[in-house]
């Protein structure tokens, strides 16, 4: 096996194309190295993307953030401007693994590993983040909700790299939040994860919302019906009850040792309401 650490996207794309599907992108390695050790994947070339400047920065222009796909959880947590604008995305970063894991694990890796329980993904979907992708056929963009398709599977073509995530301009009076339920307080996989992002007008009416659920289907789900329960309301108890019911109704979970289907469906409704209350509080402060 060969290890390469190119400093440019061009070089990385060429390395991946030349290896013809037998190469893997390496970011933090907190999923990939474990899978290699277990012989689940056997790449002939590892293309480490952590030296590629465009993938390693958090940039802001005109109120819009571009989050590099190889930025680590710790780097996100330490970025003041990003924390102020997108605290829900930071909630997801804070929950991943331990300090050591957060020091290496990236948003791109969390998304492209394609676990339905990935903690970064619901808040990115709720934020309406767009993934910027480069590959053998050039550059393209895709909503984050279209990247993971099933456990361990993505819509990326062979040799494609997620470069960064574009976030929309943050309006005043908007807020987001991510919550997950795990049987243990940390170092465990989400049984349910919920990201909520909403915006209020000056009168306190909800004018925009997006709600995403993790760990309750084969991939993270954008739930339009749950968002519709909030839009046009003051996010009052009736709206939150409707949101909760819509979130539960959207779940199509599995049973496993962490939770039954029925439990996941119920918890999704409860967490959606709690996450919406936090997003509302943040929007009111914003
Ligand atoms: C002890 C431990 C605790 C953990 N806890 C959590 C947790 O609480 N929540 C959670 O969600 N996850 C958790 N994880 C899983 C893991 O840390 C995350 O999924 C992490 O974000 C993966 O990112 P990475 O940069 O390490 O990815 P890597 O392991 O480098 O890559 C993962 C996959 O994505 C591909 N890839 C990486 N970057 C890109 C890119 N830019 N473009 C295209 N493909 C790419 C790789 O080829 C590989 O297939 C934990 C892991 C460990 C070991």
XYZ file of C-alpha atoms and ligand atoms in Angstrom:
339
model
C 0.000 0.000 0.000
C 1.199 3.508 -0.896
C 0.625 6.612 1.233
C 0.430 9.985 -0.533
C -0.150 13.411 0.998
C -0.597 15.840 -1.910
C -0.751 19.594 -1.306
C -3.249 20.375 -4.060
C -6.662 19.195 -5.170
C -5.345 18.638 -8.713
C -2.683 16.252 -7.450
C -5.140 14.448 -5.155
C -7.662 13.990 -7.974
C -4.940 12.665 -10.283
C -3.738 10.166 -7.673
C -7.293 8.907 -7.143
C -7.984 8.677 -10.891
C -4.689 6.845 -11.572
C -5.464 4.251 -8.888
C -8.731 3.425 -10.681
C -11.016 2.862 -7.698
C -8.441 1.086 -5.510
C -7.513 4.302 -3.667
C -9.180 5.849 -0.636
C -9.273 9.399 0.635
C -7.765 9.585 4.125
C -8.799 12.476 6.379
C -8.645 11.925 10.163
C -8.567 8.152 9.686
C -10.796 7.585 12.730
C -13.147 5.422 10.660
C -10.934 4.327 7.772
C -7.907 3.067 9.744
C -10.191 0.956 11.948
C -11.887 -0.506 8.860
C -8.471 -1.265 7.330
C -7.278 -2.947 10.486
C -10.399 -5.134 10.415
C -9.712 -5.956 6.720
C -13.038 -4.435 5.728
C -11.286 -2.243 3.139
C -7.909 -2.808 1.502
C -6.895 0.293 -0.470
C -3.741 0.146 -2.621
C -3.258 3.918 -2.284
C -4.206 6.201 0.601
C -4.596 9.851 -0.419
C -4.261 11.973 2.713
C -6.099 15.279 2.110
C -5.008 17.095 5.264
C -2.286 19.091 3.442
C -4.747 20.645 0.997
C -5.300 24.247 2.118
C -8.757 24.615 0.547
C -9.994 21.641 2.564
C -8.473 22.798 5.852
C -9.944 26.269 6.319
C -13.050 27.894 7.708
C -13.560 30.970 5.509
C -16.200 33.698 5.773
C -17.207 36.061 3.006
C -20.205 38.377 3.133
C -21.728 36.454 6.044
C -21.424 33.090 4.265
C -19.148 30.426 5.702
C -17.237 27.846 3.695
C -16.234 24.945 5.926
C -13.357 22.838 4.582
C -14.202 19.133 4.515
C -10.927 18.287 6.292
C -11.429 20.740 9.167
C -11.446 18.836 12.465
C -14.033 18.943 15.227
C -11.631 20.760 17.566
C -10.924 23.428 14.932
C -14.659 24.037 14.515
C -15.180 24.236 18.268
C -12.380 26.825 18.558
C -13.650 29.112 15.768
C -15.524 31.999 17.446
C -17.291 33.352 14.368
C -18.469 29.917 13.307
C -19.724 29.164 16.831
C -21.740 32.379 16.823
C -23.299 31.694 13.415
C -23.836 27.925 13.470
C -23.952 26.649 17.088
C -25.988 23.598 15.993
C -23.204 22.395 13.697
C -20.810 22.919 16.609
C -23.160 20.869 18.868
C -22.610 17.935 16.467
C -18.823 18.403 16.403
C -18.649 18.485 20.218
C -20.420 15.145 20.552
C -18.104 13.120 18.325
C -15.870 10.701 20.258
C -13.271 11.913 22.753
C -10.889 14.906 22.641
C -8.388 12.728 20.744
C -10.997 11.711 18.164
C -12.225 15.284 17.756
C -8.637 16.373 17.133
C -8.520 14.280 13.955
C -12.078 13.539 12.831
C -13.392 15.707 10.000
C -16.865 16.665 8.680
C -16.004 15.227 5.273
C -15.015 11.904 6.827
C -18.109 11.794 9.016
C -20.328 12.388 5.976
C -18.485 10.111 3.511
C -18.199 7.205 5.953
C -21.984 7.211 5.478
C -23.077 5.979 8.894
C -26.779 6.845 9.341
C -25.829 7.812 12.918
C -23.091 10.304 11.925
C -23.368 13.207 14.365
C -22.221 16.003 12.007
C -24.701 15.296 9.296
C -28.206 16.254 10.574
C -27.097 19.770 11.558
C -25.355 20.271 8.186
C -28.536 19.172 6.403
C -30.675 21.408 8.631
C -28.322 24.285 7.776
C -28.924 23.677 4.046
C -25.204 23.059 3.514
C -24.056 22.392 -0.033
C -21.146 19.994 -0.556
C -18.516 21.173 -3.074
C -17.076 18.156 -4.825
C -14.122 17.631 -7.166
C -13.468 14.560 -9.274
C -12.145 13.264 -12.575
C -14.924 15.145 -14.419
C -14.315 18.480 -12.682
C -16.210 20.270 -9.949
C -19.853 19.933 -8.944
C -22.100 20.755 -6.000
C -24.731 18.691 -4.183
C -26.914 19.177 -1.092
C -25.463 17.312 1.889
C -28.646 15.208 2.153
C -27.849 13.686 -1.259
C -24.362 12.371 -0.377
C -24.923 9.368 1.924
C -27.398 6.910 0.411
C -27.202 3.859 2.728
C -24.868 2.529 5.462
C -21.335 2.772 4.016
C -22.584 3.977 0.608
C -22.524 7.421 -0.979
C -23.557 9.025 -4.250
C -19.917 10.058 -4.889
C -18.426 8.691 -8.107
C -15.072 6.868 -7.998
C -12.285 9.371 -7.400
C -14.527 12.195 -6.130
C -13.527 14.213 -3.070
C -15.794 16.404 -0.949
C -13.792 19.634 -0.739
C -15.935 21.880 1.455
C -19.412 22.798 2.639
C -21.023 26.099 1.670
C -23.405 27.517 4.253
C -26.036 30.135 3.435
C -25.886 33.661 4.819
C -27.034 33.708 8.446
C -30.068 35.976 8.857
C -30.607 37.850 12.127
C -33.007 36.007 14.475
C -32.027 32.573 13.264
C -30.712 29.654 15.295
C -29.881 25.990 15.028
C -29.339 23.062 17.390
C -28.377 19.393 17.308
C -29.244 16.830 19.971
C -28.664 13.104 20.078
C -29.694 10.305 22.379
C -27.145 7.650 23.334
C -27.391 5.000 26.066
C -24.062 6.279 27.457
C -23.162 9.936 27.929
C -20.228 9.829 25.484
C -18.172 7.588 23.159
C -21.325 5.970 21.840
C -23.285 6.020 18.607
C -26.510 8.012 18.295
C -29.719 6.031 18.719
C -31.446 9.136 17.381
C -29.991 12.502 16.300
C -31.996 15.623 15.419
C -30.866 18.875 13.792
C -33.216 21.877 13.703
C -32.526 25.214 12.044
C -35.063 28.043 12.047
C -35.450 31.757 11.362
C -37.911 34.240 12.885
C -39.210 37.538 11.540
C -39.267 40.695 13.644
C -42.663 39.773 15.067
C -41.354 36.367 16.225
C -43.048 34.288 13.519
C -41.073 31.376 12.139
C -40.401 32.174 8.460
C -38.037 29.328 7.580
C -37.105 25.969 9.085
C -35.312 22.749 8.236
C -35.370 19.591 10.333
C -33.105 16.556 9.814
C -33.092 13.211 11.618
C -30.149 10.834 12.050
C -30.036 7.128 12.994
C -33.708 6.465 12.236
C -33.361 5.312 8.607
C -30.703 4.011 6.217
C -29.373 7.595 5.920
C -30.016 10.970 7.547
C -33.433 12.322 6.546
C -34.557 15.851 5.712
C -38.118 16.003 7.033
C -40.124 18.706 5.249
C -43.325 17.879 7.173
C -41.557 18.586 10.474
C -40.276 21.943 9.166
C -43.768 22.800 7.870
C -45.135 22.321 11.399
C -42.992 25.280 12.534
C -43.217 27.670 9.585
C -45.919 30.344 10.028
C -46.155 29.743 13.793
C -44.584 31.316 16.872
C -43.006 27.934 17.631
C -45.542 27.582 20.423
C -46.573 24.368 22.189
C -49.060 23.399 19.446
C -46.429 23.848 16.713
C -43.887 21.876 18.731
C -46.384 19.046 19.252
C -47.018 18.953 15.476
C -43.244 18.986 14.834
C -42.767 16.119 17.265
C -45.514 14.027 15.597
C -44.105 14.718 12.102
C -40.583 13.758 13.197
C -41.814 10.465 14.681
C -43.888 9.737 11.568
C -40.851 10.146 9.290
C -38.763 7.485 11.070
C -38.166 4.096 9.497
C -35.617 2.722 11.982
C -34.112 -0.683 12.642
C -34.226 -2.623 15.907
C -30.816 -3.207 17.433
C -29.137 -3.599 20.808
C -29.192 0.185 21.321
C -32.946 0.603 20.867
C -36.126 -0.828 19.431
C -37.975 0.719 16.492
C -40.727 1.947 18.800
C -38.211 3.545 21.161
C -36.390 5.337 18.324
C -39.670 6.648 16.884
C -40.726 8.044 20.255
C -37.310 9.525 21.056
C -37.144 11.229 17.634
C -40.313 13.167 18.464
C -39.084 14.144 21.932
C -35.623 15.215 20.706
C -37.065 17.171 17.760
C -39.121 19.242 20.179
C -36.166 19.814 22.522
C -33.826 20.747 19.653
C -36.422 23.164 18.269
C -36.734 24.845 21.688
C -32.946 25.367 21.787
C -32.876 26.649 18.187
C -35.732 29.042 19.065
C -33.897 30.367 22.116
C -30.765 30.921 20.027
C -32.786 32.656 17.289
C -34.397 34.964 19.864
C -30.951 35.937 21.149
C -29.557 36.448 17.639
C -13.539 6.031 19.577
C -14.405 6.584 18.455
C -15.519 7.327 18.794
C -16.330 7.836 17.773
N -17.442 8.571 18.132
C -18.249 9.053 17.159
C -19.414 9.804 17.506
O -19.717 10.034 18.679
N -20.198 10.255 16.496
C -19.895 10.030 15.181
O -20.631 10.495 14.307
N -18.783 9.343 14.841
C -17.965 8.843 15.778
N -16.845 8.119 15.437
C -16.569 7.866 14.025
C -15.566 8.844 13.374
O -14.734 9.461 14.320
C -16.298 9.955 12.568
O -17.161 9.378 11.605
C -15.306 10.907 11.904
O -15.937 12.151 11.658
C -14.710 10.383 10.611
O -13.890 11.394 10.066
P -12.384 11.118 9.633
O -11.858 12.418 9.165
O -11.622 10.433 10.682
O -12.653 10.155 8.378
P -11.721 9.008 7.747
O -11.676 7.848 8.653
O -10.447 9.590 7.277
O -12.612 8.664 6.464
C -13.890 8.062 6.586
C -14.415 7.704 5.188
O -14.713 8.872 4.441
C -13.897 8.955 3.253
N -13.528 10.388 3.171
C -12.958 11.128 4.160
N -12.897 12.413 3.787
C -13.422 12.477 2.539
C -13.625 13.548 1.614
N -13.313 14.810 1.934
N -14.172 13.272 0.401
C -14.508 11.987 0.076
N -14.354 10.944 0.918
C -13.813 11.183 2.135
C -12.738 8.018 3.487
O -12.208 7.503 2.270
C -13.403 6.934 4.326
O -14.125 6.046 3.500
C -15.998 7.610 16.423
C -14.853 6.875 16.091
C -14.063 6.364 17.093
C -12.822 5.583 16.733
